[in-house]
Short mmCIF file of C-alpha atoms and ligand atoms in Angstrom, two decimals:
data_model
loop_
_atom_site.label_atom_id
_atom_site.label_comp_id
_atom_site.label_asym_id
_atom_site.label_seq_id
_atom_site.Cartn_x
_atom_site.Cartn_y
_atom_site.Cartn_z
CA MET A 28 65.30 -24.38 137.54
CA LEU A 29 64.90 -21.20 139.58
CA GLN A 30 65.50 -22.99 142.87
CA GLU A 31 68.75 -24.41 141.57
CA VAL A 32 70.13 -20.97 140.89
CA ARG A 33 69.48 -19.14 144.07
CA THR A 34 67.02 -18.38 146.76
CA ARG A 35 65.34 -14.98 146.82
CA PRO A 36 67.25 -11.94 148.07
CA ARG A 37 67.26 -11.31 151.80
CA THR A 38 65.53 -14.58 152.57
CA GLY A 39 68.69 -16.61 152.65
CA ILE A 40 72.07 -17.14 151.10
CA LEU A 41 72.02 -17.40 147.35
CA ASP A 42 73.37 -20.51 145.68
CA VAL A 43 75.08 -19.37 142.50
CA LYS A 44 76.02 -22.16 140.12
CA LEU A 45 77.79 -22.37 136.79
CA PHE A 46 75.62 -22.42 133.66
CA ILE A 47 76.99 -24.90 131.13
CA ASP A 48 75.24 -26.39 128.12
CA GLY A 49 71.87 -25.03 129.19
CA ARG A 50 72.01 -26.40 132.76
CA TYR A 51 72.98 -25.07 136.15
CA VAL A 52 75.79 -27.17 137.61
CA ASP A 53 78.23 -27.19 140.50
CA ALA A 54 81.95 -26.91 139.88
CA LYS A 55 83.48 -30.32 139.18
CA SER A 56 85.72 -29.89 142.20
CA GLY A 57 82.71 -29.04 144.36
CA LYS A 58 84.53 -25.89 145.45
CA THR A 59 82.65 -22.68 146.22
CA PHE A 60 83.65 -19.19 147.26
CA SER A 61 81.86 -16.57 149.33
CA ASP A 62 80.26 -13.42 148.01
CA THR A 63 79.48 -10.66 150.49
CA ASN A 64 77.35 -7.54 150.53
CA PRO A 65 80.03 -4.84 150.78
CA ALA A 66 77.62 -2.40 152.45
CA THR A 67 77.25 -4.66 155.49
CA GLY A 68 79.92 -7.34 155.22
CA GLU A 69 77.20 -10.02 155.30
CA LEU A 70 77.49 -13.21 153.27
CA ILE A 71 74.96 -13.13 150.44
CA ALA A 72 75.98 -16.02 148.19
CA ARG A 73 77.97 -19.20 147.91
CA VAL A 74 79.33 -19.36 144.39
CA ALA A 75 80.50 -22.42 142.46
CA GLU A 76 84.20 -21.90 141.73
CA ALA A 77 85.10 -22.94 138.22
CA ASP A 78 88.61 -23.97 137.29
CA TYR A 79 90.27 -25.32 134.14
CA ALA A 80 88.13 -28.49 134.07
CA ASP A 81 84.84 -26.55 134.22
CA VAL A 82 85.98 -24.07 131.61
CA ASP A 83 86.94 -26.97 129.37
CA LEU A 84 83.40 -28.36 129.70
CA ALA A 85 81.95 -24.93 128.95
CA VAL A 86 84.17 -24.44 125.89
CA LYS A 87 83.33 -27.93 124.62
CA ALA A 88 79.62 -27.15 124.98
CA ALA A 89 80.09 -23.85 123.17
CA ARG A 90 82.14 -25.50 120.41
CA ARG A 91 79.50 -28.19 119.92
CA ALA A 92 76.73 -25.60 119.83
CA PHE A 93 78.69 -23.66 117.26
CA ASP A 94 79.79 -26.54 115.03
CA GLU A 95 76.69 -28.69 115.22
CA GLY A 96 73.89 -26.57 116.69
CA PRO A 97 71.30 -24.37 115.05
CA TRP A 98 72.43 -20.99 116.40
CA PRO A 99 74.97 -19.85 113.75
CA LYS A 100 72.76 -21.23 110.97
CA MET A 101 69.56 -19.49 112.05
CA THR A 102 68.26 -16.60 110.03
CA VAL A 103 69.12 -13.21 111.41
CA ALA A 104 65.42 -12.66 112.10
CA GLU A 105 65.22 -15.83 114.20
CA ARG A 106 68.31 -14.95 116.24
CA SER A 107 67.12 -11.41 116.66
CA ALA A 108 63.73 -12.56 117.97
CA ILE A 109 65.39 -14.77 120.62
CA LEU A 110 67.67 -11.95 121.74
CA MET A 111 64.65 -9.67 122.05
CA LYS A 112 63.16 -12.28 124.38
CA VAL A 113 66.36 -12.22 126.43
CA ALA A 114 65.90 -8.44 126.76
CA ALA A 115 62.29 -9.00 127.80
CA GLY A 116 63.42 -11.56 130.38
CA ILE A 117 65.78 -9.01 131.92
CA LYS A 118 63.04 -6.38 131.93
CA ALA A 119 60.59 -8.79 133.55
CA ARG A 120 63.07 -9.16 136.43
CA MET A 121 63.97 -5.47 136.61
CA ALA A 122 63.19 -4.98 140.30
CA GLU A 123 64.82 -8.21 141.42
CA LEU A 124 67.97 -7.76 139.32
CA SER A 125 68.32 -4.13 140.40
CA GLU A 126 68.10 -5.12 144.03
CA LEU A 127 70.60 -7.93 143.59
CA GLU A 128 73.03 -5.71 141.66
CA SER A 129 72.93 -3.21 144.52
CA LEU A 130 73.36 -5.92 147.15
CA ASP A 131 76.33 -7.35 145.30
CA THR A 132 78.15 -4.11 144.45
CA GLY A 133 77.04 -1.67 147.17
CA LYS A 134 75.78 0.79 144.54
CA PRO A 135 72.60 2.81 145.17
CA ILE A 136 69.41 1.18 143.92
CA ARG A 137 68.61 4.35 142.01
CA GLU A 138 71.67 3.61 139.83
CA SER A 139 71.07 -0.10 139.35
CA SER A 140 67.39 0.45 138.54
CA HIS A 141 67.96 3.44 136.23
CA LEU A 142 71.29 2.59 134.63
CA ASP A 143 72.66 -0.94 135.11
CA ILE A 144 69.67 -3.16 134.52
CA PRO A 145 67.72 -1.10 131.96
CA ARG A 146 70.93 -0.73 129.92
CA SER A 147 71.56 -4.48 130.17
CA ALA A 148 68.16 -5.13 128.55
CA TYR A 149 68.77 -2.39 126.02
CA ASN A 150 72.15 -3.89 125.03
CA PHE A 151 70.23 -6.95 123.79
CA GLU A 152 67.48 -4.90 122.13
CA PHE A 153 69.98 -2.68 120.39
CA PHE A 154 72.14 -5.43 118.89
CA ALA A 155 69.14 -7.65 118.10
CA GLU A 156 67.80 -4.76 116.03
CA LEU A 157 71.10 -3.62 114.50
CA ILE A 158 72.07 -7.06 113.21
CA LYS A 159 69.02 -6.98 110.94
CA TYR A 160 70.39 -4.04 108.99
CA VAL A 161 74.02 -4.95 108.30
CA GLY A 162 75.02 -6.18 104.89
CA THR A 163 78.28 -6.76 103.08
CA ASP A 164 79.89 -5.64 99.85
CA CYS A 165 79.70 -7.07 96.39
CA ASN A 166 82.54 -6.18 93.99
CA PRO A 167 81.90 -7.31 90.42
CA VAL A 168 85.29 -7.31 88.61
CA ASP A 169 83.92 -7.47 85.10
CA ASP A 170 81.57 -9.82 83.31
CA LYS A 171 83.86 -12.80 84.13
CA PHE A 172 84.35 -12.53 87.89
CA LEU A 173 82.23 -11.51 90.84
CA ASN A 174 83.48 -10.90 94.36
CA TYR A 175 81.17 -10.82 97.30
CA SER A 176 81.94 -10.86 100.98
CA LEU A 177 80.24 -12.54 103.88
CA ARG A 178 80.37 -11.82 107.58
CA GLU A 179 80.61 -15.03 109.53
CA PRO A 180 80.67 -15.52 113.29
CA VAL A 181 84.15 -16.00 114.73
CA GLY A 182 83.22 -19.15 116.69
CA VAL A 183 83.50 -19.39 120.46
CA ALA A 184 83.87 -15.96 122.06
CA GLY A 185 85.45 -15.61 125.50
CA CYS A 186 83.99 -12.64 127.39
CA ILE A 187 85.49 -11.51 130.69
CA SER A 188 83.99 -8.59 132.60
CA PRO A 189 84.65 -6.48 135.71
CA TRP A 190 82.60 -5.72 138.82
CA ASN A 191 81.75 -2.04 138.55
CA LEU A 192 78.77 -2.30 136.18
CA PRO A 193 78.44 -6.07 136.29
CA LEU A 194 75.43 -6.95 134.14
CA LEU A 195 75.70 -3.86 131.94
CA LEU A 196 79.28 -4.56 130.90
CA LEU A 197 78.78 -8.29 130.48
CA THR A 198 75.72 -7.86 128.26
CA TRP A 199 77.57 -5.17 126.27
CA LYS A 200 79.73 -8.10 125.10
CA LEU A 201 77.21 -10.93 125.02
CA ALA A 202 74.58 -9.16 122.94
CA PRO A 203 76.75 -8.40 119.87
CA ALA A 204 78.63 -11.70 120.18
CA LEU A 205 75.37 -13.67 120.13
CA ALA A 206 73.74 -11.46 117.51
CA CYS A 207 76.57 -12.36 115.12
CA GLY A 208 75.92 -16.08 115.65
CA ASN A 209 78.82 -16.88 117.97
CA THR A 210 78.58 -19.07 121.01
CA VAL A 211 80.02 -17.72 124.25
CA VAL A 212 81.85 -18.69 127.39
CA CYS A 213 81.77 -15.76 129.78
CA LYS A 214 83.08 -15.00 133.22
CA PRO A 215 81.72 -12.25 135.44
CA ALA A 216 83.99 -10.74 138.08
CA GLU A 217 84.38 -12.76 141.27
CA PHE A 218 83.17 -9.82 143.41
CA THR A 219 79.84 -9.66 141.54
CA PRO A 220 78.68 -13.04 140.26
CA ILE A 221 74.96 -12.82 141.01
CA THR A 222 73.06 -10.99 138.28
CA ALA A 223 74.98 -12.73 135.48
CA SER A 224 73.84 -16.09 136.83
CA PHE A 225 70.24 -15.14 136.01
CA LEU A 226 71.11 -14.94 132.33
CA GLY A 227 71.05 -18.74 132.21
CA GLU A 228 67.40 -19.08 133.12
CA ILE A 229 66.54 -16.04 130.99
CA ALA A 230 68.35 -17.59 128.01
CA ASN A 231 66.55 -20.90 128.47
CA GLU A 232 63.17 -19.19 128.67
CA ALA A 233 63.98 -17.15 125.57
CA GLY A 234 64.80 -20.30 123.59
CA LEU A 235 68.56 -19.87 123.24
CA PRO A 236 69.80 -23.36 122.31
CA PRO A 237 71.89 -25.21 124.94
CA GLY A 238 75.61 -24.45 124.80
CA VAL A 239 75.18 -21.08 123.09
CA LEU A 240 75.68 -19.18 126.34
CA ASN A 241 77.87 -20.60 129.10
CA ILE A 242 78.59 -18.76 132.33
CA VAL A 243 81.51 -19.76 134.50
CA GLN A 244 82.15 -18.15 137.86
CA GLY A 245 85.49 -17.83 139.55
CA PHE A 246 88.79 -16.04 139.75
CA GLY A 247 91.16 -14.61 137.15
CA PRO A 248 94.83 -15.56 137.09
CA ASN A 249 95.61 -19.29 136.96
CA ALA A 250 91.91 -19.98 137.38
CA ALA A 251 88.69 -19.68 135.34
CA GLY A 252 89.81 -16.40 133.69
CA SER A 253 93.15 -17.77 132.48
CA ALA A 254 91.45 -21.01 131.46
CA ILE A 255 89.27 -19.05 129.02
CA THR A 256 92.09 -16.98 127.57
CA GLU A 257 94.41 -19.98 127.18
CA HIS A 258 91.87 -22.44 125.79
CA PRO A 259 92.75 -23.39 122.18
CA ASP A 260 89.06 -23.63 121.22
CA VAL A 261 88.24 -20.07 122.24
CA ASP A 262 88.48 -17.99 119.06
CA CYS A 263 88.40 -14.39 120.32
CA ILE A 264 88.51 -12.58 123.62
CA SER A 265 86.65 -9.51 124.73
CA PHE A 266 87.88 -8.20 128.05
CA THR A 267 87.00 -5.25 130.25
CA GLY A 268 89.07 -4.63 133.33
CA GLU A 269 92.39 -3.32 134.56
CA THR A 270 95.22 -2.46 132.23
CA THR A 271 97.61 -4.86 133.97
CA THR A 272 95.10 -7.68 133.51
CA GLY A 273 94.75 -6.73 129.84
CA LYS A 274 98.51 -7.11 129.41
CA ALA A 275 98.44 -10.59 130.98
CA ILE A 276 95.50 -11.62 128.80
CA MET A 277 97.23 -10.35 125.69
CA LYS A 278 100.20 -12.59 126.40
CA ALA A 279 97.91 -15.59 126.86
CA ALA A 280 95.95 -14.74 123.73
CA ALA A 281 99.13 -14.34 121.67
CA GLU A 282 99.79 -18.07 122.03
CA GLY A 283 96.67 -18.88 120.03
CA LEU A 284 96.76 -15.65 117.94
CA LYS A 285 93.29 -14.86 119.20
CA GLU A 286 91.79 -11.51 118.34
CA VAL A 287 91.28 -9.30 121.37
CA SER A 288 89.13 -6.33 122.21
CA PHE A 289 90.12 -4.56 125.41
CA GLU A 290 88.35 -1.87 127.41
CA LEU A 291 90.86 -1.05 130.14
CA GLY A 292 91.62 1.46 132.84
CA GLY A 293 91.29 5.22 132.71
CA LYS A 294 92.36 8.39 134.46
CA ALA A 295 90.34 10.98 132.62
CA ALA A 296 90.57 14.72 133.06
CA ALA A 297 87.78 17.25 133.11
CA VAL A 298 89.24 20.42 131.59
CA ILE A 299 87.18 23.29 132.95
CA PHE A 300 87.62 26.70 131.33
CA ALA A 301 86.82 29.97 133.09
CA ASP A 302 83.99 30.80 130.67
CA ALA A 303 82.08 27.59 131.49
CA ASP A 304 78.61 27.51 133.04
CA LEU A 305 79.63 26.80 136.63
CA ASP A 306 76.27 25.34 137.69
CA LEU A 307 76.55 22.83 134.87
CA VAL A 308 80.20 22.13 135.67
CA VAL A 309 79.47 21.35 139.30
CA SER A 310 76.48 19.12 138.57
CA GLN A 311 78.33 17.22 135.83
CA THR A 312 81.63 16.81 137.69
CA ILE A 313 79.81 15.56 140.78
CA ARG A 314 78.37 12.85 138.51
CA SER A 315 81.63 12.21 136.68
CA THR A 316 83.59 11.77 139.89
CA PHE A 317 81.16 10.18 142.34
CA LEU A 318 78.59 8.26 140.30
CA ASN A 319 78.94 4.61 141.28
CA GLN A 320 81.30 5.76 144.08
CA GLY A 321 83.79 6.83 141.40
CA GLU A 322 84.10 3.21 140.27
CA VAL A 323 83.63 4.08 136.61
CA CYS A 324 86.39 3.74 134.03
CA LEU A 325 85.11 6.90 132.30
CA ALA A 326 85.16 8.91 135.53
CA SER A 327 87.17 12.14 135.56
CA PRO A 328 89.10 12.05 138.82
CA ARG A 329 91.49 14.74 137.54
CA LEU A 330 89.67 18.06 137.68
CA LEU A 331 91.71 20.72 135.86
CA VAL A 332 90.27 24.17 136.51
CA GLN A 333 91.30 27.44 134.89
CA ARG A 334 92.72 29.70 137.56
CA PRO A 335 90.15 32.56 137.62
CA ILE A 336 87.39 30.16 138.75
CA PHE A 337 89.51 27.71 140.74
CA ASP A 338 88.51 28.86 144.25
CA GLU A 339 84.85 29.30 143.39
CA PHE A 340 84.72 25.88 141.75
CA CYS A 341 86.39 24.19 144.75
CA LYS A 342 83.89 25.81 147.14
CA ARG A 343 80.82 24.81 145.16
CA TYR A 344 82.12 21.34 144.28
CA GLN A 345 82.88 20.62 147.94
CA ALA A 346 79.40 21.76 149.01
CA ALA A 347 77.77 19.54 146.38
CA ALA A 348 79.98 16.55 147.28
CA GLU A 349 79.18 16.91 150.96
CA ALA A 350 75.46 16.99 150.15
CA LEU A 351 75.56 13.46 148.67
CA VAL A 352 73.51 11.09 150.79
CA PHE A 353 75.03 7.94 152.27
CA GLY A 354 72.90 5.10 153.53
CA ASP A 355 71.40 1.74 152.73
CA PRO A 356 72.09 1.18 149.00
CA LEU A 357 68.58 -0.26 148.71
CA ASP A 358 67.05 3.02 149.91
CA GLU A 359 65.92 5.25 147.02
CA ALA A 360 67.19 8.28 148.96
CA THR A 361 70.79 7.03 148.94
CA SER A 362 72.93 8.76 146.33
CA ILE A 363 76.33 7.28 147.17
CA GLY A 364 76.83 3.71 148.27
CA SER A 365 79.60 1.42 149.38
CA LEU A 366 82.77 0.53 147.48
CA VAL A 367 82.64 -2.95 146.01
CA ASP A 368 84.66 -4.77 148.62
CA LYS A 369 86.77 -4.33 151.76
CA GLU A 370 89.91 -5.23 149.77
CA HIS A 371 89.14 -2.51 147.24
CA TYR A 372 88.36 -0.07 150.09
CA ASP A 373 91.86 -0.73 151.49
CA ARG A 374 93.38 -0.10 148.07
CA VAL A 375 91.51 3.20 147.62
CA THR A 376 92.26 4.45 151.13
CA GLY A 377 95.86 3.38 150.57
CA TYR A 378 95.98 5.98 147.78
CA ILE A 379 94.68 8.61 150.21
CA GLU A 380 97.66 7.90 152.46
CA ILE A 381 100.05 7.93 149.49
CA ALA A 382 98.69 11.32 148.38
CA LYS A 383 99.18 12.78 151.86
CA LYS A 384 102.73 11.44 152.00
CA GLU A 385 103.45 12.92 148.59
CA GLY A 386 102.45 16.34 149.93
CA ALA A 387 98.97 16.75 148.44
CA ARG A 388 96.55 18.68 150.67
CA LEU A 389 93.27 17.02 151.62
CA LEU A 390 90.48 19.47 150.79
CA PHE A 391 87.62 17.29 152.03
CA GLY A 392 86.65 13.68 152.78
CA GLY A 393 89.26 10.99 153.30
CA GLU A 394 87.32 9.05 155.92
CA ARG A 395 84.31 6.82 156.47
CA PRO A 396 80.92 8.41 156.91
CA ASN A 397 79.13 7.71 160.20
CA LEU A 398 76.44 5.17 159.50
CA PRO A 399 74.23 3.05 161.76
CA ALA A 400 74.54 -0.74 161.98
CA PRO A 401 74.75 -2.83 159.88
CA PHE A 402 76.24 -0.23 157.49
CA ASP A 403 78.93 0.74 160.01
CA LYS A 404 80.75 -2.39 158.78
CA GLY A 405 80.42 -1.46 155.12
CA ALA A 406 83.10 -0.26 152.70
CA PHE A 407 81.77 3.32 152.59
CA LEU A 408 84.13 6.20 151.91
CA LYS A 409 83.33 9.91 151.84
CA PRO A 410 83.92 11.80 148.58
CA THR A 411 87.52 12.91 148.82
CA ALA A 412 89.43 15.67 147.06
CA PHE A 413 93.06 16.72 147.08
CA VAL A 414 94.52 20.07 146.03
CA ASP A 415 98.12 21.33 145.85
CA VAL A 416 99.04 18.40 143.67
CA ASN A 417 101.62 18.09 140.94
CA ASN A 418 101.01 15.86 138.00
CA GLN A 419 103.88 13.49 138.78
CA MET A 420 102.29 12.36 142.05
CA ARG A 421 100.90 8.83 142.01
CA ILE A 422 97.47 10.19 142.93
CA CYS A 423 97.50 12.08 139.59
CA GLN A 424 98.90 9.24 137.51
CA GLU A 425 97.43 5.96 138.77
CA GLU A 426 93.88 4.74 138.53
CA VAL A 427 92.34 4.79 142.02
CA PHE A 428 88.85 3.68 140.92
CA GLY A 429 87.03 5.22 143.85
CA PRO A 430 85.60 8.55 145.06
CA VAL A 431 89.01 10.25 145.20
CA VAL A 432 89.85 13.22 143.00
CA THR A 433 92.54 15.80 142.51
CA ILE A 434 91.81 19.42 141.63
CA ALA A 435 94.57 21.37 139.91
CA PRO A 436 94.66 24.86 138.40
CA PHE A 437 95.91 25.76 134.92
CA ASP A 438 96.36 29.06 133.12
CA THR A 439 96.44 28.63 129.37
CA GLU A 440 94.67 26.31 126.96
CA ASP A 441 98.01 24.71 126.09
CA GLU A 442 98.69 24.02 129.73
CA GLY A 443 95.24 22.48 130.26
CA VAL A 444 95.70 20.19 127.27
CA ALA A 445 99.22 19.22 128.32
CA LEU A 446 98.06 18.28 131.82
CA ALA A 447 95.08 16.33 130.46
CA ASN A 448 97.38 14.32 128.19
CA ASP A 449 100.11 13.73 130.77
CA VAL A 450 99.04 10.21 131.83
CA LYS A 451 99.52 6.78 130.28
CA TYR A 452 95.77 6.32 129.84
CA GLY A 453 93.53 7.67 127.08
CA LEU A 454 89.99 6.49 127.61
CA ALA A 455 87.87 9.61 128.08
CA ALA A 456 87.93 13.34 128.74
CA THR A 457 85.43 16.10 129.42
CA ILE A 458 85.71 19.74 128.40
CA PHE A 459 83.65 22.54 129.88
CA THR A 460 83.52 25.83 127.97
CA ARG A 461 80.98 28.09 126.28
CA ASP A 462 83.47 28.81 123.47
CA LEU A 463 82.52 26.57 120.56
CA GLN A 464 85.80 26.95 118.71
CA ARG A 465 87.82 26.18 121.80
CA ALA A 466 85.67 23.11 122.47
CA HIS A 467 86.41 21.67 119.02
CA ARG A 468 90.07 22.66 119.17
CA VAL A 469 90.71 21.13 122.58
CA ALA A 470 88.65 18.00 121.83
CA ARG A 471 90.92 17.29 118.88
CA ARG A 472 94.10 17.80 120.91
CA ILE A 473 93.16 15.46 123.74
CA ARG A 474 94.46 11.93 123.40
CA ALA A 475 91.39 9.97 124.41
CA GLY A 476 88.93 7.70 122.65
CA ILE A 477 85.86 9.52 123.99
CA VAL A 478 85.53 13.27 124.58
CA TRP A 479 82.42 14.85 126.06
CA VAL A 480 81.85 18.61 125.88
CA ASN A 481 79.64 20.18 128.57
CA CYS A 482 78.28 16.74 129.45
CA TRP A 483 79.45 13.33 130.65
CA PHE A 484 78.56 9.66 130.06
CA VAL A 485 75.96 10.42 127.41
CA ARG A 486 75.74 7.15 125.53
CA ASP A 487 74.48 6.29 122.09
CA LEU A 488 75.28 2.65 121.42
CA ARG A 489 76.05 3.34 117.76
CA THR A 490 79.11 5.41 118.63
CA PRO A 491 82.71 4.13 118.85
CA PHE A 492 83.58 3.24 122.42
CA GLY A 493 87.11 2.49 123.60
CA GLY A 494 90.43 3.89 124.66
CA MET A 495 93.77 5.02 123.30
CA ARG A 496 97.17 4.23 124.78
CA GLU A 497 96.95 2.00 127.87
CA SER A 498 93.16 2.30 128.01
CA GLY A 499 92.40 -0.35 125.47
CA ILE A 500 92.64 -2.00 122.11
CA GLY A 501 89.97 -1.60 119.49
CA ARG A 502 86.58 0.07 119.55
CA GLU A 503 83.21 -1.42 120.29
CA GLY A 504 79.77 0.06 119.71
CA GLY A 505 77.31 -0.32 116.86
CA ARG A 506 78.78 -1.89 113.74
CA LEU A 507 82.26 -1.92 115.32
CA SER A 508 81.09 -4.50 117.87
CA LEU A 509 79.61 -6.59 115.09
CA GLU A 510 82.90 -6.36 113.18
CA PHE A 511 84.86 -7.62 116.17
CA TYR A 512 82.57 -10.60 116.69
CA SER A 513 82.61 -11.63 113.04
CA GLU A 514 85.07 -12.60 110.32
CA LEU A 515 84.87 -11.14 106.85
CA LYS A 516 85.24 -13.67 104.06
CA ASN A 517 85.61 -12.82 100.39
CA ILE A 518 84.27 -15.21 97.76
CA CYS A 519 85.28 -14.81 94.14
CA ILE A 520 83.13 -16.51 91.51
CA ALA A 521 84.11 -17.08 87.92
CA LEU A 522 80.98 -16.37 85.95
P1 NAD B 7 90.27 -6.83 136.80
O1 NAD B 7 91.16 -6.66 135.64
O2 NAD B 7 90.88 -7.11 138.12
O3 NAD B 7 89.23 -8.01 136.55
C1 NAD B 7 88.36 -8.02 135.45
C2 NAD B 7 88.00 -9.45 135.11
O4 NAD B 7 89.16 -10.12 134.65
C3 NAD B 7 87.47 -10.27 136.29
O5 NAD B 7 86.45 -11.10 135.82
C4 NAD B 7 88.69 -11.06 136.70
O6 NAD B 7 88.38 -12.25 137.37
C5 NAD B 7 89.34 -11.33 135.37
N1 NAD B 7 90.78 -11.60 135.42
C6 NAD B 7 91.69 -11.10 136.28
N2 NAD B 7 92.93 -11.57 135.96
C7 NAD B 7 92.78 -12.36 134.87
C8 NAD B 7 93.68 -13.13 134.08
N3 NAD B 7 94.99 -13.14 134.31
N4 NAD B 7 93.19 -13.81 133.03
C9 NAD B 7 91.86 -13.78 132.74
N5 NAD B 7 90.95 -13.09 133.48
C10 NAD B 7 91.41 -12.38 134.52
O7 NAD B 7 89.36 -5.53 136.83
P2 NAD B 7 88.27 -5.15 137.92
O8 NAD B 7 89.00 -4.79 139.17
O9 NAD B 7 87.23 -6.20 137.96
O10 NAD B 7 87.61 -3.85 137.27
C11 NAD B 7 88.10 -2.57 137.44
C12 NAD B 7 88.94 -2.17 136.26
O11 NAD B 7 88.18 -2.29 135.06
C13 NAD B 7 89.40 -0.74 136.29
O12 NAD B 7 90.72 -0.68 135.87
C14 NAD B 7 88.50 -0.05 135.29
O13 NAD B 7 89.01 1.13 134.72
C15 NAD B 7 88.34 -1.12 134.28
N6 NAD B 7 87.14 -0.89 133.47
C16 NAD B 7 87.30 -0.44 132.19
C17 NAD B 7 86.19 -0.16 131.41
C18 NAD B 7 86.31 0.38 130.00
O14 NAD B 7 85.30 0.42 129.31
N7 NAD B 7 87.48 0.80 129.57
C19 NAD B 7 84.92 -0.37 131.93
C20 NAD B 7 84.80 -0.82 133.24
C21 NAD B 7 85.93 -1.09 134.00
O1 6OD B 8 78.41 2.47 128.28
C1 6OD B 8 79.14 1.55 127.91
O2 6OD B 8 78.90 0.89 126.88
C2 6OD B 8 80.33 1.20 128.69
N1 6OD B 8 81.12 0.23 128.18
C3 6OD B 8 80.60 1.83 129.86
C4 6OD B 8 81.73 1.60 130.66
C5 6OD B 8 81.85 2.16 131.86
C6 6OD B 8 82.99 1.93 132.67
O3 6OD B 8 83.01 1.87 133.86
#
């Protein structure tokens, strides 16, 4: 089976197929698309390109596995044990998957091997464990009637994920969906198809019945993505990606009144008060702006700094940003890698030009780093910061999704909060202060689903995760994920 999926990294071009009904298959049309390493521009994989016909096969397989197969009927303990084996299968391939995730995205290996792949395994462990402890209510009316409720799987879940944390964000959906007893048709992003394709062989080894997990590769609009969202036999849709895509998917889902869970774009602020610990602020904002090349929905590309420390912050932040190490993403010493793709690089650098035209002043960055071949052809971009901005500029309002930030001063707490809230997004925010009362006060006033105080991207999978306003619909995490992927049914018994 292994040979069908791909050859080994750096020994040839990978052959990524679709995984339908427990088997690796080509697209019915025979079409493939190219997947390149963005750090070098080299071709790394030929990927089977699914369209409506392939998605229909995948949905039929998932439907059959749900209606006739053992998966939804298994005991929770049996399902949990299989999902634990999936986690073990990911862990057993930790080095290989980390390397492939870095090759596919351009991210440093130290991130894929410490964040992406370990978290992907943990997503399965966490939900395999959690599902064992959820129960439902019983409401006895009197001695004549008894109500009890059951949580049942929704059916076939459609899961569509983006390219920035490919396996992490896909498994964040798959693990709870499967734990609840659903079957799944999923589609990874077209820029990053590789690591997801391994889940097929891992699932087979773990004993997941055929048809329970189906992986289609391909594009979004009018292609594999739309085919999932429009398919009448897909019962719910979990999507992570851009806000505009979320709007298109919502329209498609409305036709079948499918439930949706959306984790969408962000434009978070870090609100930095003058009393904050500046060493901590610099180390955390360097992470929150340049981790994963700034390609993180939770990133805080709007740095709002109280005026007394503005100049000092800018100086120290610039020094720390310029100390980040570019290089081969597979080198442990590399701390900032390549953007995901040349097309995305053009989009991000386009925003740098827009910001200049709008009158923002470039403080640092804005160009490619000098790198030796073959990385001279990669989509690398230096950490970039603009000052002298006003909040109506596009660079302050639109999601750039790259290592490009704005730094703006504020005077009062009210002003800091107003600036933080003055965007259409509401995913995350970070507050830096030593004043406990202010921290609580400001956290409550910020319109975002996730607020970190004196830290960033600290995750506990039990906590609610999701965005307000144009950053999403619904919350996932812990029991909330299990609620999305299940239907509550009440049964009333006359005694
Ligand atoms: P994207 O919306 O372009 O694509 C995401 C996925 O949707 C891909 O698999 C794509 O093929 C598919 N798709 C695109 N159009 C579709 C359509 N019409 N119907 C069905 N599927 C479709 O997003 P991206 O560029 O891959 O990812 C970056 C975006 O994701 C950013 O906006 C980022 O903020 C967001 N994101 C959000 C979170 C979160 O938790 N809120 C997490 C990660 C990324
Ligand atoms: O940690 C998570 O569960 C999560 N969904 C992270 C999203 C990061 C966005 O880029």
